[in-house]
């Protein structure tokens, strides 16, 4: 289990409805400033665990200066484009063994990967990206993306590939052509939370293998966006870059919103379960043909 400041393990056996012993701390002392939520994913073979740790700030404006030599040495141990200062080992996905050993940065430049999952039948890690707030109502796009080992996703110097953040203009020209562009771009400030791949059979066959993601909704733009569940279309197990609305209706008018989708899961019977943390509600979504 990933708590704000640590990863712990509880002993369970198949069929247990409660832990049979106390928590064992696997990873301790995770920093909690700013983005304090955590998500965990487990590799298909169970040999690696991933934990998402969001940034300590919006755009890392307070990082102390480093010489090119110091940056090179830092990246050698922390990963390409890795931030430092209070942002050290932040805006990253970290990987470790089940016993907590061999902890290291797996991917960098992910401002706030609030949701992660392993795509079924593959070793592909996915995350939902919540981007920065200061470039206006239509930038920077949130996203869904595969997370590549050693990949750098831009934060804080770049976004959506090689687009330079004006707050860091001219600071890291060496990174411009090394930024991994996310796979599925979403409307800015949607506050995308969780992602799941549909592997059930309660929906029509064309849904199988597609991804569903929840959008908690914007707070910093005049025209609201988010507040829904979207379906990201896949083809032969690969992202097409296309998404469509799947579950909407939470926004009544410019001033009134009655729900904020947050967590999502596929139930054993193939239904989708979607939580709404504005009301403490869990919705069960089925297909009428079934």
CSV table of N, CA, C and O in Angstrom, one decimal, residues 64-182:
chain,number,residue,atom,x,y,z
A,64,UNK,N,18.0,25.7,-6.9
A,64,UNK,CA,19.3,26.5,-6.9
A,64,UNK,C,20.0,26.2,-8.2
A,64,UNK,O,19.8,25.1,-8.9
A,65,UNK,N,20.8,27.1,-8.7
A,65,UNK,CA,21.6,26.9,-9.9
A,65,UNK,C,22.6,25.8,-9.8
A,65,UNK,O,23.2,25.6,-8.7
A,66,UNK,N,22.8,25.1,-10.9
A,66,UNK,CA,23.9,24.1,-11.0
A,66,UNK,C,24.7,24.3,-12.2
A,66,UNK,O,24.2,24.8,-13.2
A,67,UNK,N,26.0,24.0,-12.2
A,67,UNK,CA,26.8,24.1,-13.4
A,67,UNK,C,26.5,22.9,-14.3
A,67,UNK,O,25.9,21.9,-13.8
A,68,UNK,N,26.8,23.0,-15.6
A,68,UNK,CA,26.6,21.9,-16.5
A,68,UNK,C,27.3,20.6,-15.9
A,68,UNK,O,26.7,19.5,-16.1
A,69,UNK,N,28.4,20.7,-15.3
A,69,UNK,CA,29.1,19.5,-14.8
A,69,UNK,C,28.3,18.9,-13.6
A,69,UNK,O,28.2,17.7,-13.5
A,70,UNK,N,27.7,19.8,-12.8
A,70,UNK,CA,26.9,19.3,-11.7
A,70,UNK,C,25.6,18.7,-12.1
A,70,UNK,O,25.2,17.7,-11.6
A,71,UNK,N,25.0,19.2,-13.2
A,71,UNK,CA,23.8,18.7,-13.7
A,71,UNK,C,24.1,17.3,-14.3
A,71,UNK,O,23.3,16.3,-14.1
A,72,UNK,N,25.2,17.2,-15.0
A,72,UNK,CA,25.6,15.9,-15.6
A,72,UNK,C,25.8,14.8,-14.5
A,72,UNK,O,25.3,13.7,-14.7
A,73,UNK,N,26.4,15.2,-13.4
A,73,UNK,CA,26.7,14.2,-12.4
A,73,UNK,C,25.3,13.8,-11.7
A,73,UNK,O,25.1,12.7,-11.3
A,74,UNK,N,24.5,14.8,-11.5
A,74,UNK,CA,23.1,14.6,-10.9
A,74,UNK,C,22.3,13.6,-11.8
A,74,UNK,O,21.7,12.7,-11.3
A,75,UNK,N,22.3,13.9,-13.1
A,75,UNK,CA,21.5,13.0,-14.0
A,75,UNK,C,22.0,11.6,-14.0
A,75,UNK,O,21.3,10.7,-14.3
A,76,UNK,N,23.3,11.5,-13.8
A,76,UNK,CA,23.9,10.1,-13.9
A,76,UNK,C,23.3,9.2,-12.8
A,76,UNK,O,23.1,8.0,-13.0
A,77,UNK,N,22.9,9.8,-11.7
A,77,UNK,CA,22.4,9.0,-10.6
A,77,UNK,C,20.8,9.1,-10.4
A,77,UNK,O,20.2,8.3,-9.8
A,78,UNK,N,20.2,10.1,-11.0
A,78,UNK,CA,18.8,10.4,-10.8
A,78,UNK,C,18.0,10.3,-12.1
A,78,UNK,O,16.8,10.3,-12.0
A,79,UNK,N,18.6,10.3,-13.2
A,79,UNK,CA,17.9,10.1,-14.5
A,79,UNK,C,17.9,11.4,-15.3
A,79,UNK,O,18.1,12.5,-14.8
A,80,UNK,N,17.7,11.2,-16.6
A,80,UNK,CA,17.7,12.4,-17.6
A,80,UNK,C,16.6,13.4,-17.2
A,80,UNK,O,15.5,13.1,-16.9
A,81,UNK,N,17.0,14.7,-17.1
A,81,UNK,CA,16.1,15.8,-16.8
A,81,UNK,C,15.6,15.8,-15.4
A,81,UNK,O,14.8,16.6,-15.1
A,82,UNK,N,16.2,15.0,-14.5
A,82,UNK,CA,15.7,15.0,-13.1
A,82,UNK,C,16.0,16.3,-12.4
A,82,UNK,O,17.0,16.9,-12.6
A,83,UNK,N,15.0,16.8,-11.7
A,83,UNK,CA,15.1,18.1,-11.0
A,83,UNK,C,15.9,17.8,-9.7
A,83,UNK,O,16.2,16.7,-9.3
A,84,UNK,N,16.2,18.9,-9.0
A,84,UNK,CA,17.0,18.8,-7.8
A,84,UNK,C,16.5,19.8,-6.7
A,84,UNK,O,15.4,20.3,-6.8
A,85,UNK,N,17.3,20.0,-5.6
A,85,UNK,CA,16.8,20.8,-4.5
A,85,UNK,C,15.6,20.1,-3.8
A,85,UNK,O,15.7,18.9,-3.6
A,86,UNK,N,14.6,20.9,-3.5
A,86,UNK,CA,13.4,20.3,-2.9
A,86,UNK,C,12.7,19.3,-3.9
A,86,UNK,O,11.8,18.6,-3.5
A,87,UNK,N,13.0,19.4,-5.2
A,87,UNK,CA,12.4,18.5,-6.2
A,87,UNK,C,13.2,17.2,-6.4
A,87,UNK,O,12.8,16.4,-7.3
A,88,UNK,N,14.2,17.0,-5.6
A,88,UNK,CA,15.0,15.7,-5.8
A,88,UNK,C,14.1,14.5,-5.6
A,88,UNK,O,13.4,14.4,-4.6
A,89,UNK,N,14.1,13.6,-6.5
A,89,UNK,CA,13.3,12.4,-6.5
A,89,UNK,C,11.8,12.8,-6.4
A,89,UNK,O,11.0,12.0,-5.9
A,90,UNK,N,11.4,13.9,-7.0
A,90,UNK,CA,10.0,14.3,-7.2
A,90,UNK,C,9.7,14.4,-8.7
A,90,UNK,O,10.6,14.4,-9.5
A,91,UNK,N,8.4,14.4,-9.0
A,91,UNK,CA,8.0,14.4,-10.4
A,91,UNK,C,8.6,13.2,-11.1
A,91,UNK,O,9.1,13.3,-12.3
A,92,UNK,N,8.5,12.0,-10.5
A,92,UNK,CA,9.1,10.8,-11.0
A,92,UNK,C,8.2,9.6,-10.8
A,92,UNK,O,7.3,9.7,-10.0
A,93,UNK,N,8.5,8.5,-11.5
A,93,UNK,CA,8.0,7.2,-11.1
A,93,UNK,C,9.3,6.5,-10.6
A,93,UNK,O,10.3,6.4,-11.4
A,94,UNK,N,9.2,5.9,-9.5
A,94,UNK,CA,10.3,5.1,-8.9
A,94,UNK,C,10.0,3.6,-9.0
A,94,UNK,O,8.8,3.2,-9.0
A,95,UNK,N,11.0,2.8,-9.1
A,95,UNK,CA,10.9,1.4,-9.2
A,95,UNK,C,11.7,0.7,-8.1
A,95,UNK,O,12.8,1.3,-7.7
A,96,UNK,N,11.2,-0.4,-7.5
A,96,UNK,CA,12.0,-1.1,-6.5
A,96,UNK,C,11.6,-2.5,-6.4
A,96,UNK,O,10.5,-2.9,-7.0
A,97,UNK,N,12.4,-3.3,-5.7
A,97,UNK,CA,12.1,-4.7,-5.5
A,97,UNK,C,11.0,-4.9,-4.5
A,97,UNK,O,10.7,-4.0,-3.7
A,98,UNK,N,10.3,-6.0,-4.4
A,98,UNK,CA,9.2,-6.2,-3.5
A,98,UNK,C,9.6,-6.0,-2.0
A,98,UNK,O,8.8,-5.7,-1.2
A,99,UNK,N,10.9,-6.2,-1.7
A,99,UNK,CA,11.4,-6.0,-0.4
A,99,UNK,C,11.9,-4.6,-0.1
A,99,UNK,O,12.5,-4.2,0.9
A,100,UNK,N,11.8,-3.7,-1.1
A,100,UNK,CA,12.2,-2.3,-1.0
A,100,UNK,C,13.6,-2.0,-1.5
A,100,UNK,O,14.0,-0.8,-1.5
A,101,UNK,N,14.3,-3.0,-1.9
A,101,UNK,CA,15.7,-2.8,-2.3
A,101,UNK,C,15.8,-2.3,-3.8
A,101,UNK,O,14.8,-2.4,-4.5
A,102,UNK,N,16.9,-1.8,-4.1
A,102,UNK,CA,17.2,-1.3,-5.5
A,102,UNK,C,16.2,-0.2,-5.9
A,102,UNK,O,15.8,-0.1,-7.1
A,103,UNK,N,15.9,0.7,-5.0
A,103,UNK,CA,15.1,1.8,-5.3
A,103,UNK,C,15.8,2.8,-6.2
A,103,UNK,O,16.9,3.2,-5.9
A,104,UNK,N,15.1,3.2,-7.2
A,104,UNK,CA,15.7,4.2,-8.2
A,104,UNK,C,14.6,4.8,-9.0
A,104,UNK,O,13.5,4.4,-9.0
A,105,UNK,N,15.0,5.9,-9.7
A,105,UNK,CA,14.0,6.6,-10.6
A,105,UNK,C,13.9,5.8,-11.9
A,105,UNK,O,14.9,5.4,-12.5
A,106,UNK,N,12.7,5.5,-12.2
A,106,UNK,CA,12.4,4.7,-13.5
A,106,UNK,C,12.1,5.7,-14.6
A,106,UNK,O,12.5,5.4,-15.8
A,107,UNK,N,11.4,6.8,-14.4
A,107,UNK,CA,11.1,7.8,-15.4
A,107,UNK,C,11.0,9.1,-14.7
A,107,UNK,O,10.6,9.2,-13.5
A,108,UNK,N,11.4,10.2,-15.4
A,108,UNK,CA,11.4,11.5,-14.8
A,108,UNK,C,10.6,12.5,-15.6
A,108,UNK,O,10.1,12.2,-16.7
A,109,UNK,N,10.4,13.7,-15.0
A,109,UNK,CA,9.7,14.8,-15.7
A,109,UNK,C,8.2,14.6,-15.8
A,109,UNK,O,7.5,15.3,-16.6
A,110,UNK,N,7.6,13.8,-14.9
A,110,UNK,CA,6.2,13.6,-14.8
A,110,UNK,C,5.7,14.4,-13.6
A,110,UNK,O,5.8,13.9,-12.4
A,111,UNK,N,5.1,15.6,-13.9
A,111,UNK,CA,4.8,16.5,-12.8
A,111,UNK,C,3.9,15.9,-11.7
A,111,UNK,O,4.2,16.0,-10.5
A,112,UNK,N,2.9,15.1,-12.1
A,112,UNK,CA,2.1,14.5,-11.1
A,112,UNK,C,1.4,13.3,-11.8
A,112,UNK,O,0.3,13.4,-12.3
A,113,UNK,N,2.0,12.1,-11.7
A,113,UNK,CA,1.4,10.9,-12.2
A,113,UNK,C,0.5,10.4,-11.2
A,113,UNK,O,0.9,9.5,-10.3
A,114,UNK,N,-0.8,10.8,-11.2
A,114,UNK,CA,-1.7,10.5,-10.1
A,114,UNK,C,-2.3,9.1,-10.2
A,114,UNK,O,-2.8,8.6,-9.2
A,115,UNK,N,-2.2,8.5,-11.3
A,115,UNK,CA,-2.8,7.1,-11.5
A,115,UNK,C,-1.8,6.3,-12.4
A,115,UNK,O,-1.3,6.8,-13.3
A,116,UNK,N,-1.7,5.0,-12.0
A,116,UNK,CA,-0.8,4.1,-12.8
A,116,UNK,C,-1.5,2.8,-12.9
A,116,UNK,O,-2.3,2.4,-12.1
A,117,UNK,N,-1.1,2.1,-14.0
A,117,UNK,CA,-1.6,0.7,-14.1
A,117,UNK,C,-0.7,0.0,-15.1
A,117,UNK,O,0.0,0.6,-15.9
A,118,UNK,N,-0.6,-1.3,-15.0
A,118,UNK,CA,0.1,-2.1,-16.1
A,118,UNK,C,-1.0,-2.6,-17.1
A,118,UNK,O,-2.0,-3.2,-16.7
A,119,UNK,N,-0.7,-2.4,-18.3
A,119,UNK,CA,-1.6,-2.8,-19.4
A,119,UNK,C,-1.7,-4.3,-19.4
A,119,UNK,O,-0.7,-5.0,-19.4
A,120,UNK,N,-2.9,-4.9,-19.3
A,120,UNK,CA,-3.1,-6.3,-19.2
A,120,UNK,C,-2.4,-7.1,-20.3
A,120,UNK,O,-2.4,-6.7,-21.5
A,121,UNK,N,-1.7,-8.2,-20.0
A,121,UNK,CA,-1.1,-9.0,-21.0
A,121,UNK,C,0.3,-8.5,-21.5
A,121,UNK,O,0.9,-9.1,-22.4
A,122,UNK,N,0.7,-7.4,-20.9
A,122,UNK,CA,2.0,-6.7,-21.3
A,122,UNK,C,2.8,-6.3,-20.1
A,122,UNK,O,2.3,-6.5,-19.0
A,123,UNK,N,4.0,-5.8,-20.4
A,123,UNK,CA,4.8,-5.2,-19.3
A,123,UNK,C,4.8,-3.7,-19.4
A,123,UNK,O,5.7,-3.0,-18.8
A,124,UNK,N,3.8,-3.1,-20.0
A,124,UNK,CA,3.7,-1.7,-20.3
A,124,UNK,C,3.1,-1.0,-19.1
A,124,UNK,O,1.9,-1.2,-18.8
A,125,UNK,N,3.8,0.0,-18.6
A,125,UNK,CA,3.3,0.8,-17.5
A,125,UNK,C,2.7,2.1,-18.1
A,125,UNK,O,3.2,2.7,-19.0
A,126,UNK,N,1.5,2.4,-17.5
A,126,UNK,CA,0.8,3.6,-18.0
A,126,UNK,C,0.6,4.6,-16.8
A,126,UNK,O,0.5,4.1,-15.6
A,127,UNK,N,0.5,5.9,-17.0
A,127,UNK,CA,0.2,6.8,-16.0
A,127,UNK,C,-0.7,7.9,-16.5
A,127,UNK,O,-0.7,8.2,-17.7
A,128,UNK,N,-1.4,8.6,-15.6
A,128,UNK,CA,-2.2,9.8,-16.0
A,128,UNK,C,-1.3,11.0,-15.5
A,128,UNK,O,-0.9,11.0,-14.4
A,129,UNK,N,-1.2,12.0,-16.4
A,129,UNK,CA,-0.3,13.1,-16.1
A,129,UNK,C,-1.2,14.4,-15.9
A,129,UNK,O,-2.0,14.8,-16.7
A,130,UNK,N,-1.0,15.0,-14.7
A,130,UNK,CA,-1.5,16.3,-14.4
A,130,UNK,C,-0.5,17.3,-14.6
A,130,UNK,O,0.5,17.4,-13.9
A,131,UNK,N,-0.7,18.2,-15.5
A,131,UNK,CA,0.3,19.2,-15.9
A,131,UNK,C,0.2,20.5,-15.1
A,131,UNK,O,-0.6,20.7,-14.3
A,132,UNK,N,1.2,21.4,-15.4
A,132,UNK,CA,1.3,22.7,-14.7
A,132,UNK,C,0.2,23.7,-14.9
A,132,UNK,O,-0.6,23.5,-15.9
A,133,UNK,N,0.1,24.7,-14.1
A,133,UNK,CA,-1.0,25.6,-14.1
A,133,UNK,C,-0.8,27.0,-14.6
A,133,UNK,O,-1.8,27.7,-14.7
A,134,UNK,N,0.4,27.4,-14.9
A,134,UNK,CA,0.7,28.8,-15.0
A,134,UNK,C,0.7,29.4,-16.4
A,134,UNK,O,1.0,30.5,-16.6
A,135,UNK,N,0.4,28.5,-17.4
A,135,UNK,CA,0.6,29.0,-18.8
A,135,UNK,C,-0.7,29.4,-19.5
A,135,UNK,O,-0.8,29.6,-20.7
A,136,UNK,N,-1.8,29.4,-18.7
A,136,UNK,CA,-3.1,29.8,-19.2
A,136,UNK,C,-4.1,28.7,-19.2
A,136,UNK,O,-3.8,27.6,-18.9
A,137,UNK,N,-5.3,29.0,-19.6
A,137,UNK,CA,-6.4,28.0,-19.5
A,137,UNK,C,-6.3,26.8,-20.5
A,137,UNK,O,-7.0,25.8,-20.2
A,138,UNK,N,-5.5,27.0,-21.5
A,138,UNK,CA,-5.5,25.9,-22.5
A,138,UNK,C,-4.1,25.2,-22.6
A,138,UNK,O,-3.9,24.4,-23.5
A,139,UNK,N,-3.3,25.5,-21.7
A,139,UNK,CA,-2.0,24.8,-21.6
A,139,UNK,C,-1.6,24.5,-20.1
A,139,UNK,O,-2.1,25.3,-19.2
A,140,UNK,N,-0.9,23.5,-19.8
A,140,UNK,CA,-0.4,22.5,-20.8
A,140,UNK,C,-1.3,21.3,-20.8
A,140,UNK,O,-2.0,21.1,-19.8
A,141,UNK,N,-1.4,20.6,-21.9
A,141,UNK,CA,-2.4,19.5,-21.9
A,141,UNK,C,-2.0,18.4,-20.8
A,141,UNK,O,-0.9,18.1,-20.6
A,142,UNK,N,-3.1,17.9,-20.2
A,142,UNK,CA,-2.9,16.7,-19.4
A,142,UNK,C,-2.8,15.5,-20.3
A,142,UNK,O,-2.9,15.7,-21.5
A,143,UNK,N,-2.6,14.4,-19.8
A,143,UNK,CA,-2.3,13.2,-20.7
A,143,UNK,C,-2.5,11.9,-20.1
A,143,UNK,O,-2.5,11.7,-18.8
A,144,UNK,N,-2.6,10.9,-20.9
A,144,UNK,CA,-2.4,9.5,-20.6
A,144,UNK,C,-1.2,9.0,-21.4
A,144,UNK,O,-1.0,9.3,-22.5
A,145,UNK,N,-0.3,8.2,-20.7
A,145,UNK,CA,0.9,7.9,-21.5
A,145,UNK,C,1.5,6.6,-21.0
A,145,UNK,O,1.4,6.2,-19.8
A,146,UNK,N,2.1,5.9,-21.9
A,146,UNK,CA,3.0,4.8,-21.5
A,146,UNK,C,4.2,5.4,-20.8
A,146,UNK,O,4.6,6.5,-21.1
A,147,UNK,N,4.8,4.7,-19.9
A,147,UNK,CA,5.9,5.2,-19.1
A,147,UNK,C,7.1,4.3,-19.5
A,147,UNK,O,7.2,3.1,-19.1
A,148,UNK,N,8.1,4.9,-20.2
A,148,UNK,CA,9.2,4.1,-20.6
A,148,UNK,C,10.4,4.2,-19.6
A,148,UNK,O,10.6,5.3,-19.1
A,149,UNK,N,11.1,3.1,-19.4
A,149,UNK,CA,12.2,3.2,-18.5
A,149,UNK,C,13.3,4.1,-19.0
A,149,UNK,O,13.7,4.0,-20.2
A,150,UNK,N,13.7,5.0,-18.2
A,150,UNK,CA,14.7,6.1,-18.6
A,150,UNK,C,14.0,7.2,-19.3
A,150,UNK,O,14.7,8.2,-19.7
A,151,UNK,N,12.7,7.2,-19.5
A,151,UNK,CA,12.1,8.3,-20.2
A,151,UNK,C,12.0,9.6,-19.4
A,151,UNK,O,11.8,9.6,-18.2
A,152,UNK,N,12.1,10.7,-20.2
A,152,UNK,CA,12.0,12.0,-19.6
A,152,UNK,C,10.8,12.7,-20.2
A,152,UNK,O,10.8,12.9,-21.5
A,153,UNK,N,9.8,13.2,-19.4
A,153,UNK,CA,8.6,13.7,-20.0
A,153,UNK,C,8.4,15.2,-19.9
A,153,UNK,O,7.3,15.7,-20.1
A,154,UNK,N,9.5,15.9,-19.6
A,154,UNK,CA,9.5,17.3,-19.8
A,154,UNK,C,9.6,18.2,-18.6
A,154,UNK,O,10.2,19.3,-18.6
A,155,UNK,N,8.8,17.9,-17.5
A,155,UNK,CA,8.7,18.8,-16.4
A,155,UNK,C,10.1,19.0,-15.7
A,155,UNK,O,10.8,18.0,-15.5
A,156,UNK,N,10.5,20.2,-15.3
A,156,UNK,CA,9.7,21.5,-15.4
A,156,UNK,C,10.1,22.3,-16.6
A,156,UNK,O,9.5,23.3,-16.9
A,157,UNK,N,11.0,21.8,-17.5
A,157,UNK,CA,11.6,22.7,-18.5
A,157,UNK,C,10.7,22.6,-19.8
A,157,UNK,O,10.7,23.6,-20.5
A,158,UNK,N,10.1,21.5,-20.1
A,158,UNK,CA,9.3,21.4,-21.3
A,158,UNK,C,8.0,20.7,-21.0
A,158,UNK,O,7.8,20.1,-20.0
A,159,UNK,N,7.1,20.8,-22.0
A,159,UNK,CA,5.8,20.1,-21.9
A,159,UNK,C,5.4,19.6,-23.3
A,159,UNK,O,5.8,20.2,-24.3
A,160,UNK,N,4.6,18.5,-23.4
A,160,UNK,CA,4.1,18.0,-24.6
A,160,UNK,C,5.2,17.8,-25.7
A,160,UNK,O,5.1,18.3,-26.8
A,161,UNK,N,6.3,17.2,-25.3
A,161,UNK,CA,7.4,17.1,-26.1
A,161,UNK,C,8.3,18.3,-25.9
A,161,UNK,O,8.6,18.7,-24.8
A,162,UNK,N,8.8,18.9,-27.0
A,162,UNK,CA,9.8,19.9,-27.0
A,162,UNK,C,9.3,21.3,-26.9
A,162,UNK,O,10.0,22.3,-27.3
A,163,UNK,N,8.1,21.6,-26.3
A,163,UNK,CA,7.6,22.9,-26.1
A,163,UNK,C,8.2,23.5,-24.7
A,163,UNK,O,7.9,22.9,-23.7
A,164,UNK,N,8.9,24.6,-24.9
A,164,UNK,CA,9.6,25.1,-23.7
A,164,UNK,C,8.7,25.8,-22.7
A,164,UNK,O,7.9,26.6,-23.2
A,165,UNK,N,8.8,25.6,-21.5
A,165,UNK,CA,8.1,26.3,-20.5
A,165,UNK,C,8.7,27.7,-20.3
A,165,UNK,O,9.9,27.8,-20.1
A,166,UNK,N,7.9,28.8,-20.4
A,166,UNK,CA,8.4,30.1,-20.4
A,166,UNK,C,9.0,30.4,-19.0
A,166,UNK,O,9.9,31.3,-18.9
A,167,UNK,N,8.7,29.7,-18.0
A,167,UNK,CA,9.3,29.9,-16.7
A,167,UNK,C,10.7,29.5,-16.6
A,167,UNK,O,11.5,29.9,-15.7
A,168,UNK,N,11.1,28.7,-17.6
A,168,UNK,CA,12.5,28.2,-17.6
A,168,UNK,C,13.1,28.4,-19.0
A,168,UNK,O,13.9,27.6,-19.5
A,169,UNK,N,12.8,29.5,-19.6
A,169,UNK,CA,13.3,29.8,-21.0
A,169,UNK,C,14.8,29.8,-21.1
A,169,UNK,O,15.5,30.4,-20.3
A,170,UNK,N,15.3,29.0,-22.0
A,170,UNK,CA,16.7,29.0,-22.3
A,170,UNK,C,17.6,28.2,-21.3
A,170,UNK,O,18.8,28.2,-21.4
A,171,UNK,N,17.0,27.6,-20.3
A,171,UNK,CA,17.8,27.0,-19.2
A,171,UNK,C,18.3,25.6,-19.6
A,171,UNK,O,19.4,25.2,-19.2
A,172,UNK,N,17.5,24.8,-20.4
A,172,UNK,CA,18.0,23.4,-20.6
A,172,UNK,C,17.7,23.1,-22.1
A,172,UNK,O,17.0,22.2,-22.5
A,173,UNK,N,18.4,23.9,-23.0
A,173,UNK,CA,18.3,23.6,-24.4
A,173,UNK,C,18.8,22.2,-24.8
A,173,UNK,O,18.4,21.6,-25.8
A,174,UNK,N,19.6,21.6,-24.0
A,174,UNK,CA,20.2,20.3,-24.2
A,174,UNK,C,19.1,19.2,-24.1
A,174,UNK,O,19.3,18.1,-24.6
A,175,UNK,N,18.0,19.5,-23.5
A,175,UNK,CA,16.9,18.5,-23.3
A,175,UNK,C,15.8,18.6,-24.4
A,175,UNK,O,15.0,17.7,-24.4
A,176,UNK,N,15.8,19.6,-25.2
A,176,UNK,CA,14.7,19.8,-26.1
A,176,UNK,C,14.3,18.6,-27.0
A,176,UNK,O,13.2,18.3,-27.2
A,177,UNK,N,15.3,18.0,-27.5
A,177,UNK,CA,15.1,16.8,-28.4
A,177,UNK,C,15.1,15.5,-27.7
A,177,UNK,O,15.1,14.4,-28.3
A,178,UNK,N,15.0,15.5,-26.3
A,178,UNK,CA,15.1,14.3,-25.5
A,178,UNK,C,13.8,14.1,-24.7
A,178,UNK,O,13.7,13.1,-23.9
A,179,UNK,N,12.8,14.9,-25.0
A,179,UNK,CA,11.6,14.8,-24.2
A,179,UNK,C,10.6,13.8,-24.9
A,179,UNK,O,10.4,13.8,-26.1
A,180,UNK,N,10.1,12.9,-24.1
A,180,UNK,CA,9.1,11.9,-24.6
A,180,UNK,C,7.8,12.5,-24.6
A,180,UNK,O,7.3,13.0,-23.6
A,181,UNK,N,7.1,12.5,-25.8
A,181,UNK,CA,5.8,13.1,-25.9
A,181,UNK,C,4.8,12.1,-25.5
A,181,UNK,O,4.8,10.9,-25.9
A,182,UNK,N,3.8,12.5,-24.6
A,182,UNK,CA,2.8,11.6,-24.1
A,182,UNK,C,2.0,11.0,-25.2
A,182,UNK,O,1.8,11.6,-26.3
